[in-house]
Coordinates of N, CA and C and ligand atoms in Angstrom, one line a residue:
M1 N 63.4 161.9 135.5 CA 63.9 161.1 136.6 C 62.7 160.4 137.3
K2 N 62.8 159.1 137.5 CA 61.7 158.5 138.2 C 61.9 158.7 139.7
I3 N 60.7 158.7 140.4 CA 60.7 158.9 141.8 C 60.3 157.6 142.5
F4 N 61.3 157.1 143.3 CA 61.0 155.9 144.1 C 61.0 156.3 145.6
L5 N 60.2 155.5 146.3 CA 60.3 155.7 147.8 C 61.2 154.7 148.4
D6 N 62.0 155.1 149.3 CA 62.9 154.2 150.0 C 62.3 153.9 151.4
T7 N 61.5 152.9 151.4 CA 60.7 152.6 152.6 C 60.1 151.2 152.5
A8 N 59.8 150.6 153.7 CA 59.0 149.4 153.6 C 57.7 149.6 154.4
V9 N 57.3 150.9 154.6 CA 56.1 151.2 155.3 C 54.9 151.3 154.3
L10 N 53.9 150.5 154.4 CA 52.8 150.5 153.5 C 52.1 151.8 153.4
D11 N 51.8 152.4 154.5 CA 51.0 153.6 154.5 C 51.7 154.7 153.7
E12 N 53.0 154.8 153.9 CA 53.8 155.8 153.1 C 53.7 155.6 151.6
I13 N 53.8 154.3 151.3 CA 53.7 153.9 149.8 C 52.4 154.2 149.2
R14 N 51.3 153.8 150.0 CA 49.9 154.1 149.5 C 49.7 155.6 149.4
E15 N 50.2 156.4 150.3 CA 50.0 157.8 150.3 C 50.6 158.4 149.0
V16 N 51.9 158.1 148.8 CA 52.6 158.7 147.6 C 52.0 158.1 146.3
A17 N 51.6 156.9 146.3 CA 51.0 156.3 145.1 C 49.7 157.1 144.8
S18 N 49.0 157.6 145.8 CA 47.7 158.3 145.6 C 48.0 159.7 145.0
W19 N 49.3 160.2 145.2 CA 49.6 161.5 144.6 C 49.9 161.3 143.1
G20 N 50.0 160.1 142.6 CA 50.3 159.9 141.2 C 51.7 160.0 140.7
I21 N 52.7 160.1 141.7 CA 54.0 160.3 141.3 C 55.0 159.2 141.6
L22 N 54.4 158.1 142.1 CA 55.3 157.0 142.5 C 55.6 156.1 141.4
D23 N 56.9 155.9 141.2 CA 57.4 155.0 140.1 C 58.1 153.7 140.6
G24 N 58.1 153.5 141.9 CA 58.7 152.3 142.4 C 59.1 152.5 143.9
V25 N 59.6 151.4 144.4 CA 60.0 151.3 145.9 C 61.3 150.6 146.0
T26 N 62.2 151.1 146.9 CA 63.4 150.3 147.3 C 63.3 150.0 148.8
T27 N 63.8 148.9 149.1 CA 63.8 148.5 150.5 C 65.2 148.0 150.8
N28 N 65.5 147.8 152.1 CA 66.8 147.2 152.5 C 66.5 146.5 153.8
P29 N 67.4 145.6 154.3 CA 67.2 144.9 155.5 C 66.8 145.8 156.7
S30 N 67.5 147.0 156.8 CA 67.2 147.9 157.9 C 65.8 148.4 157.8
L31 N 65.4 148.8 156.6 CA 64.0 149.3 156.5 C 63.0 148.2 156.7
A32 N 63.3 147.0 156.3 CA 62.4 145.8 156.6 C 62.3 145.6 158.0
A33 N 63.4 145.7 158.8 CA 63.3 145.5 160.2 C 62.4 146.6 160.9
K34 N 62.6 147.8 160.4 CA 61.8 149.0 160.9 C 60.3 148.8 160.7
A35 N 60.0 148.2 159.5 CA 58.5 148.0 159.2 C 57.9 147.0 160.2
G36 N 58.7 146.1 160.7 CA 58.2 145.2 161.8 C 57.1 144.3 161.3
R37 N 57.1 143.8 160.1 CA 56.1 142.9 159.6 C 56.8 141.7 158.9
P38 N 56.1 140.6 158.7 CA 56.8 139.4 158.1 C 57.3 139.9 156.7
F39 N 58.5 139.6 156.4 CA 59.2 140.1 155.2 C 58.4 139.8 153.9
E40 N 58.1 138.5 153.7 CA 57.5 138.1 152.4 C 56.1 138.8 152.2
R41 N 55.3 138.8 153.3 CA 54.0 139.4 153.2 C 54.1 140.9 152.9
N42 N 55.1 141.5 153.5 CA 55.3 143.0 153.4 C 55.7 143.3 151.9
I43 N 56.7 142.5 151.4 CA 57.2 142.8 150.0 C 56.0 142.5 149.0
R44 N 55.3 141.4 149.2 CA 54.2 141.1 148.3 C 53.2 142.2 148.3
E45 N 52.9 142.8 149.5 CA 51.9 143.9 149.5 C 52.4 145.1 148.9
I46 N 53.7 145.4 149.1 CA 54.3 146.6 148.4 C 54.2 146.4 146.9
A47 N 54.6 145.2 146.5 CA 54.6 145.0 145.0 C 53.2 145.1 144.4
E48 N 52.2 144.8 145.2 CA 50.8 144.9 144.8 C 50.4 146.4 144.7
I49 N 50.8 147.2 145.7 CA 50.5 148.6 145.6 C 51.2 149.3 144.4
V50 N 52.4 148.9 144.2 CA 53.2 149.6 143.2 C 52.7 149.1 141.8
G51 N 52.3 147.9 141.7 CA 51.7 147.3 140.5 C 52.5 147.7 139.2
E52 N 51.7 148.2 138.2 CA 52.4 148.5 136.9 C 53.1 149.8 136.9
R53 N 53.1 150.5 138.1 CA 53.9 151.8 138.1 C 55.3 151.5 138.0
G54 N 55.8 150.4 138.5 CA 57.3 150.1 138.5 C 57.7 149.0 139.3
T55 N 58.9 149.0 139.8 CA 59.5 147.9 140.5 C 59.7 148.1 142.0
V56 N 59.9 147.0 142.7 CA 60.1 147.0 144.1 C 61.4 146.2 144.3
S57 N 62.4 146.8 145.0 CA 63.7 146.1 145.3 C 63.6 145.4 146.6
A58 N 63.9 144.1 146.6 CA 64.0 143.4 147.9 C 65.4 142.8 148.0
E59 N 66.0 143.0 149.1 CA 67.5 142.7 149.2 C 67.8 141.3 149.7
T60 N 68.8 140.7 149.2 CA 69.3 139.4 149.6 C 70.2 139.6 150.8
V61 N 70.4 138.6 151.7 CA 71.3 138.8 152.8 C 72.4 137.8 152.9
S62 N 72.4 136.8 152.0 CA 73.5 135.9 152.0 C 74.8 136.6 151.6
T63 N 75.9 136.0 152.0 CA 77.2 136.7 151.7 C 78.0 136.0 150.6
D64 N 77.4 134.9 150.1 CA 78.1 134.2 149.0 C 77.1 134.2 147.8
A65 N 77.7 134.1 146.6 CA 76.9 134.2 145.4 C 75.8 133.2 145.2
A66 N 76.1 131.9 145.7 CA 75.1 130.9 145.5 C 73.9 131.2 146.4
G67 N 74.1 131.7 147.6 CA 73.0 132.1 148.5 C 72.3 133.3 148.0
M68 N 73.0 134.2 147.4 CA 72.4 135.4 146.9 C 71.4 135.0 145.7
L69 N 71.9 134.1 144.9 CA 71.1 133.7 143.7 C 69.9 133.0 144.2
Q70 N 70.0 132.2 145.2 CA 68.9 131.4 145.7 C 67.8 132.4 146.3
E71 N 68.3 133.4 147.0 CA 67.4 134.4 147.6 C 66.8 135.3 146.5
A72 N 67.6 135.6 145.5 CA 67.1 136.4 144.4 C 66.0 135.7 143.7
R73 N 66.2 134.4 143.5 CA 65.1 133.6 142.8 C 63.8 133.7 143.6
L74 N 64.0 133.5 145.0 CA 62.8 133.5 145.8 C 62.1 134.8 145.8
V75 N 62.8 135.9 146.1 CA 62.1 137.2 146.2 C 61.4 137.6 144.9
T76 N 62.1 137.3 143.8 CA 61.5 137.7 142.5 C 60.4 136.8 142.1
S77 N 60.2 135.6 142.8 CA 59.1 134.7 142.4 C 57.8 135.2 143.1
W78 N 57.9 136.2 144.0 CA 56.7 136.7 144.7 C 55.8 137.6 143.8
A79 N 56.4 138.3 142.9 CA 55.7 139.2 142.0 C 56.5 139.6 140.8
G80 N 55.9 139.8 139.7 CA 56.6 140.1 138.5 C 57.4 141.4 138.5
N81 N 57.1 142.3 139.4 CA 57.7 143.6 139.4 C 58.8 143.7 140.5
I82 N 59.2 142.6 141.1 CA 60.3 142.6 142.1 C 61.6 142.4 141.5
V83 N 62.6 143.3 141.9 CA 64.0 143.2 141.5 C 64.8 142.8 142.7
A84 N 65.8 141.9 142.5 CA 66.6 141.5 143.6 C 67.7 142.5 143.9
K85 N 67.8 142.9 145.1 CA 68.8 143.9 145.5 C 70.0 143.1 146.0
I86 N 71.2 143.3 145.3 CA 72.4 142.5 145.6 C 73.5 143.5 146.1
P87 N 74.1 143.2 147.3 CA 75.1 144.1 147.8 C 76.4 143.9 146.9
F88 N 77.0 145.1 146.7 CA 78.2 145.1 145.8 C 79.4 144.3 146.5
G89 N 80.2 143.7 145.7 CA 81.3 143.0 146.2 C 81.6 141.9 145.1
A90 N 82.7 141.1 145.3 CA 83.1 140.1 144.4 C 81.9 139.0 144.3
E91 N 81.4 138.6 145.4 CA 80.3 137.7 145.4 C 79.1 138.2 144.8
G92 N 78.8 139.5 145.1 CA 77.7 140.2 144.5 C 77.8 140.2 143.0
L93 N 79.0 140.6 142.4 CA 79.2 140.6 141.0 C 78.9 139.2 140.4
K94 N 79.4 138.2 141.1 CA 79.2 136.8 140.6 C 77.7 136.5 140.6
A95 N 77.0 136.9 141.6 CA 75.6 136.7 141.7 C 74.8 137.4 140.6
V96 N 75.2 138.6 140.3 CA 74.5 139.4 139.3 C 74.6 138.7 138.0
R97 N 75.8 138.2 137.6 CA 76.0 137.4 136.4 C 75.0 136.2 136.3
L98 N 75.0 135.5 137.4 CA 74.1 134.3 137.5 C 72.7 134.7 137.3
C99 N 72.3 135.8 138.0 CA 70.9 136.2 137.9 C 70.6 136.6 136.5
V100 N 71.5 137.4 135.9 CA 71.2 137.8 134.5 C 71.0 136.6 133.6
Q101 N 71.7 135.6 133.8 CA 71.6 134.4 132.9 C 70.2 133.8 133.1
E102 N 69.6 134.0 134.2 CA 68.2 133.5 134.5 C 67.1 134.5 134.2
G103 N 67.5 135.7 133.8 CA 66.5 136.8 133.5 C 66.1 137.5 134.8
I104 N 66.8 137.3 135.9 CA 66.4 138.0 137.1 C 67.1 139.4 137.1
R105 N 66.3 140.5 137.3 CA 66.8 141.8 137.3 C 67.4 142.1 138.7
C106 N 68.6 142.8 138.7 CA 69.3 143.1 139.9 C 69.5 144.6 140.1
N107 N 69.3 145.0 141.4 CA 69.7 146.4 141.8 C 70.9 146.2 142.7
V108 N 72.1 146.6 142.1 CA 73.3 146.5 142.9 C 73.5 147.6 143.8
T109 N 73.5 147.3 145.1 CA 73.4 148.3 146.2 C 74.8 148.5 146.9
L110 N 74.9 149.5 147.7 CA 76.1 149.8 148.5 C 77.2 150.2 147.5
I111 N 76.9 151.0 146.6 CA 77.9 151.6 145.6 C 78.4 152.9 146.2
F112 N 79.7 152.9 146.4 CA 80.3 154.1 147.0 C 81.4 154.7 146.1
S113 N 81.6 154.2 144.9 CA 82.6 154.8 144.0 C 82.1 154.5 142.6
A114 N 82.6 155.4 141.7 CA 82.2 155.2 140.3 C 82.8 153.9 139.7
M115 N 84.0 153.5 140.3 CA 84.6 152.3 139.8 C 83.7 151.1 140.2
Q116 N 83.2 151.1 141.4 CA 82.3 150.0 141.8 C 81.0 149.9 140.9
G117 N 80.5 151.1 140.6 CA 79.3 151.2 139.7 C 79.6 150.7 138.3
L118 N 80.8 151.1 137.8 CA 81.2 150.6 136.5 C 81.2 149.1 136.4
L119 N 81.8 148.5 137.4 CA 81.9 147.0 137.5 C 80.5 146.4 137.6
A120 N 79.6 147.0 138.3 CA 78.3 146.5 138.5 C 77.5 146.6 137.1
M121 N 77.8 147.7 136.4 CA 77.1 147.8 135.1 C 77.6 146.7 134.1
K122 N 79.0 146.5 134.2 CA 79.6 145.5 133.4 C 79.1 144.1 133.7
A123 N 78.7 143.9 134.9 CA 78.2 142.5 135.3 C 76.8 142.3 134.8
G124 N 76.1 143.5 134.5 CA 74.7 143.3 133.9 C 73.7 143.8 134.9
A125 N 74.0 144.7 135.8 CA 73.0 145.2 136.8 C 71.9 145.9 136.0
Y126 N 70.7 145.8 136.5 CA 69.5 146.5 136.0 C 69.5 147.9 136.6
Y127 N 69.8 148.0 137.9 CA 70.0 149.3 138.5 C 71.3 149.2 139.3
I128 N 71.9 150.4 139.4 CA 73.0 150.6 140.4 C 72.7 151.7 141.3
S129 N 72.9 151.4 142.6 CA 72.5 152.4 143.7 C 73.7 153.1 144.4
P130 N 74.2 154.2 143.9 CA 75.2 155.0 144.6 C 74.6 155.6 145.8
F131 N 75.3 155.5 147.0 CA 74.7 156.0 148.2 C 75.2 157.4 148.5
V132 N 74.5 158.4 147.9 CA 75.0 159.8 148.0 C 75.2 160.3 149.4
G133 N 74.2 160.2 150.2 CA 74.3 160.7 151.6 C 75.4 160.1 152.4
R134 N 75.6 158.8 152.2 CA 76.6 158.2 153.0 C 78.0 158.5 152.5
I135 N 78.1 158.8 151.2 CA 79.4 159.2 150.7 C 79.7 160.6 151.2
D136 N 78.7 161.5 151.2 CA 78.9 162.8 151.8 C 79.3 162.7 153.3
D137 N 78.7 161.8 154.0 CA 79.0 161.6 155.4 C 80.5 161.3 155.6
G138 N 81.1 160.6 154.7 CA 82.5 160.2 154.8 C 83.4 161.3 154.3
G139 N 82.8 162.5 154.0 CA 83.7 163.7 153.6 C 84.0 163.8 152.1
Q140 N 83.3 162.9 151.3 CA 83.5 163.0 149.9 C 82.2 163.5 149.3
N141 N 82.3 163.7 147.9 CA 81.1 164.2 147.3 C 80.3 163.2 146.6
G142 N 79.1 162.8 147.2 CA 78.3 161.8 146.7 C 77.7 162.1 145.3
M143 N 77.4 163.3 145.1 CA 76.8 163.7 143.8 C 77.8 163.5 142.7
E144 N 79.1 163.7 143.0 CA 80.1 163.5 142.0 C 80.1 162.1 141.5
C145 N 79.8 161.1 142.4 CA 79.8 159.7 142.0 C 78.6 159.5 141.1
V146 N 77.5 160.1 141.3 CA 76.3 160.0 140.5 C 76.6 160.6 139.1
E147 N 77.2 161.7 139.1 CA 77.6 162.4 137.8 C 78.5 161.5 137.0
Q148 N 79.5 160.9 137.7 CA 80.5 160.1 136.9 C 79.8 158.8 136.4
L149 N 78.9 158.3 137.2 CA 78.2 157.1 136.7 C 77.3 157.3 135.5
C150 N 76.6 158.5 135.5 CA 75.8 158.9 134.4 C 76.6 159.0 133.1
K151 N 77.8 159.6 133.3 CA 78.7 159.8 132.2 C 79.2 158.5 131.7
L152 N 79.6 157.6 132.6 CA 80.1 156.3 132.2 C 79.1 155.5 131.4
K153 N 77.9 155.6 131.9 CA 76.7 154.8 131.3 C 76.6 155.3 129.9
K154 N 76.6 156.6 129.7 CA 76.4 157.1 128.3 C 77.6 156.8 127.4
L155 N 78.8 157.0 128.0 CA 80.0 156.8 127.2 C 80.1 155.3 126.7
Y156 N 79.7 154.4 127.5 CA 79.9 153.0 127.1 C 78.6 152.3 126.7
G157 N 77.5 153.1 126.7 CA 76.2 152.5 126.2 C 75.6 151.5 127.1
F158 N 75.8 151.5 128.4 CA 75.2 150.5 129.3 C 73.7 150.8 129.4
E159 N 72.9 149.7 129.6 CA 71.5 149.9 129.7 C 71.0 150.1 131.2
T160 N 72.0 149.8 132.1 CA 71.7 150.0 133.5 C 71.2 151.3 133.9
A161 N 70.2 151.3 134.8 CA 69.7 152.6 135.3 C 70.4 153.1 136.5
V162 N 70.8 154.3 136.5 CA 71.5 154.9 137.7 C 70.5 155.3 138.7
L163 N 70.5 154.7 139.8 CA 69.4 154.9 140.9 C 70.1 155.7 142.0
S164 N 69.9 156.9 142.1 CA 70.5 157.8 143.1 C 69.9 157.5 144.5
A165 N 70.7 157.0 145.4 CA 70.1 156.5 146.7 C 70.8 157.2 147.9
S166 N 70.2 156.9 149.1 CA 70.7 157.5 150.3 C 70.6 159.1 150.2
L167 N 69.4 159.5 149.7 CA 69.2 161.0 149.5 C 68.6 161.6 150.7
R168 N 69.1 162.7 151.1 CA 68.6 163.3 152.4 C 68.1 164.7 152.3
T169 N 68.3 165.3 151.1 CA 67.9 166.7 151.0 C 67.2 167.0 149.7
T170 N 66.5 168.1 149.6 CA 65.9 168.5 148.3 C 67.0 168.8 147.3
N171 N 68.1 169.3 147.7 CA 69.3 169.5 146.8 C 69.8 168.2 146.2
H172 N 69.8 167.1 147.0 CA 70.2 165.8 146.5 C 69.3 165.4 145.4
L173 N 68.0 165.7 145.5 CA 67.0 165.3 144.5 C 67.2 166.1 143.2
I174 N 67.3 167.4 143.3 CA 67.4 168.2 142.1 C 68.8 168.0 141.4
D175 N 69.8 167.8 142.2 CA 71.2 167.6 141.7 C 71.2 166.2 141.0
S176 N 70.5 165.2 141.5 CA 70.4 163.9 140.9 C 69.8 164.0 139.5
A177 N 68.7 164.8 139.5 CA 68.0 165.0 138.2 C 68.9 165.7 137.2
L178 N 69.6 166.8 137.7 CA 70.5 167.5 136.8 C 71.7 166.7 136.3
A179 N 72.1 165.7 137.1 CA 73.2 164.9 136.8 C 72.8 163.8 135.7
G180 N 71.5 163.7 135.6 CA 71.0 162.7 134.6 C 70.7 161.3 135.2
A181 N 70.5 161.3 136.6 CA 70.1 160.0 137.2 C 68.8 159.5 136.6
D182 N 68.7 158.2 136.4 CA 67.4 157.7 135.8 C 66.3 157.7 136.9
I183 N 66.8 157.4 138.2 CA 65.9 157.3 139.3 C 66.5 157.9 140.5
A184 N 65.6 158.5 141.4 CA 66.0 158.9 142.7 C 65.1 158.2 143.7
T185 N 65.7 157.6 144.7 CA 64.9 156.9 145.8 C 65.2 157.7 147.0
M186 N 64.1 157.9 147.8 CA 64.2 158.8 149.0 C 63.2 158.4 150.0
P187 N 63.5 158.7 151.3 CA 62.5 158.4 152.4 C 61.3 159.4 152.2
Y188 N 60.2 159.0 152.7 CA 59.0 159.7 152.7 C 59.2 161.2 153.2
S189 N 60.0 161.3 154.3 CA 60.3 162.6 154.9 C 61.0 163.5 153.9
V190 N 61.9 163.0 153.1 CA 62.6 163.8 152.2 C 61.7 164.3 151.0
L191 N 60.8 163.4 150.6 CA 59.9 163.7 149.5 C 58.9 164.8 150.0
T192 N 58.4 164.7 151.2 CA 57.4 165.7 151.7 C 58.1 167.0 151.9
K193 N 59.3 167.0 152.3 CA 60.1 168.3 152.5 C 60.3 169.0 151.1
A194 N 60.5 168.1 150.1 CA 60.8 168.7 148.7 C 59.5 169.3 148.2
I195 N 58.4 168.8 148.6 CA 57.1 169.3 148.0 C 56.7 170.6 148.7
G196 N 57.0 170.7 150.0 CA 56.6 171.9 150.7 C 57.5 173.1 150.4
H197 N 56.9 174.3 150.4 CA 57.7 175.5 150.3 C 56.9 176.6 151.0
P198 N 57.5 177.4 151.9 CA 56.8 178.4 152.7 C 56.1 179.3 151.8
L199 N 56.6 179.7 150.6 CA 55.9 180.7 149.8 C 54.7 180.0 149.1
S200 N 54.7 178.7 148.9 CA 53.5 178.1 148.3 C 52.4 178.1 149.4
R201 N 52.8 177.9 150.6 CA 51.8 177.9 151.7 C 51.2 179.3 151.9
E202 N 52.2 180.3 152.0 CA 51.7 181.7 152.2 C 50.9 182.2 151.0
G203 N 51.3 181.8 149.8 CA 50.6 182.3 148.6 C 49.2 181.7 148.6
L204 N 49.0 180.5 149.0 CA 47.7 179.9 149.0 C 46.8 180.6 150.0
A205 N 47.4 180.8 151.2 CA 46.6 181.4 152.3 C 46.1 182.8 151.8
S206 N 47.0 183.5 151.1 CA 46.5 184.9 150.7 C 45.5 184.8 149.6
F207 N 45.7 183.8 148.7 CA 44.7 183.7 147.6 C 43.3 183.3 148.3
L208 N 43.3 182.5 149.2 CA 42.0 182.1 149.9 C 41.4 183.2 150.6
K209 N 42.2 184.0 151.3 CA 41.7 185.2 152.0 C 41.1 186.1 151.0
D210 N 41.7 186.4 149.9 CA 41.2 187.4 148.9 C 39.9 186.8 148.3
W211 N 39.9 185.5 148.0 CA 38.7 184.9 147.4 C 37.5 185.0 148.3
A212 N 37.7 184.9 149.6 CA 36.6 185.0 150.6 C 36.0 186.4 150.6
T213 N 36.7 187.4 150.1 CA 36.1 188.8 150.0 C 35.2 189.0 148.9
I214 N 35.2 188.0 147.9 CA 34.2 188.1 146.8 C 32.8 187.7 147.3
P215 N 31.8 188.5 147.1 CA 30.5 188.1 147.6 C 30.1 186.7 147.1
E216 N 29.4 185.9 148.0 CA 29.1 184.5 147.7 C 28.4 184.4 146.4
E217 N 27.4 185.3 146.1 CA 26.6 185.1 144.9 C 27.4 185.4 143.6
M218 N 28.6 185.9 143.8 CA 29.5 186.2 142.6 C 30.5 185.1 142.4
R219 N 30.5 184.1 143.2 CA 31.5 183.0 143.0 C 30.8 181.7 142.7
P220 N 31.3 180.8 141.8 CA 30.7 179.6 141.5 C 30.9 178.5 142.6
F221 N 31.9 178.7 143.4 CA 32.2 177.7 144.5 C 32.9 178.4 145.7
Ligands
LIG1 O1 68.1 151.9 150.5 C1 69.4 152.3 150.4 C2 69.7 153.7 150.8 O2 68.9 154.6 150.2 C3 69.9 153.9 152.3 O3 69.9 155.3 152.6 O4 69.6 157.0 154.4 O5 70.2 154.7 155.1 O6 71.9 156.1 153.9 P1 70.4 155.8 154.1

């Protein structure tokens, strides 16, 4: 499973890229607003940091297919690794078809059911983004949606990648991997929580304490 960061904050992206585990970035209009920088410049810089590691999703905001297509053309012209993020809906499906005809890759976002995801795959989505956390918030099982989409993808041989999104916990990450999601995108805070474990910290502290008891002349460092 590839690891994407769901953020538009450059420092977070640079930091995770330096860990060697960053496979891409997703953004959305809310994250872009939070970053507080000119949108085009910010996306271009994110695309540069991500480079050959993977893709950067930049979202369209028009509500009709023609507008979405126009914005998709624009954002994907900024760098070769940018994917147009298109909100799911009838206009979104139409836009995806048009984008596919032009070779523009689309991440269909705001997927809340397996049926929506199936239609997006049929339209030719490059990625589909089921919103696990937000489905959970509504009292349903977000992970079930990811599982169903992975099953449908396999059953019908779609090339679309299932991108598990709106992830909030370490369990969301591991369950996405077990379900067979191609990608998981998460905020920086979720990734750092998934990395930390109290026993890892305690174990290291005790190793270092014991190491310090070895006389200096008996250790190479
Ligand atoms: O970027 C899409 C998605 O990951 C949003 O997540 O936490 O706002 O539900 P969230």
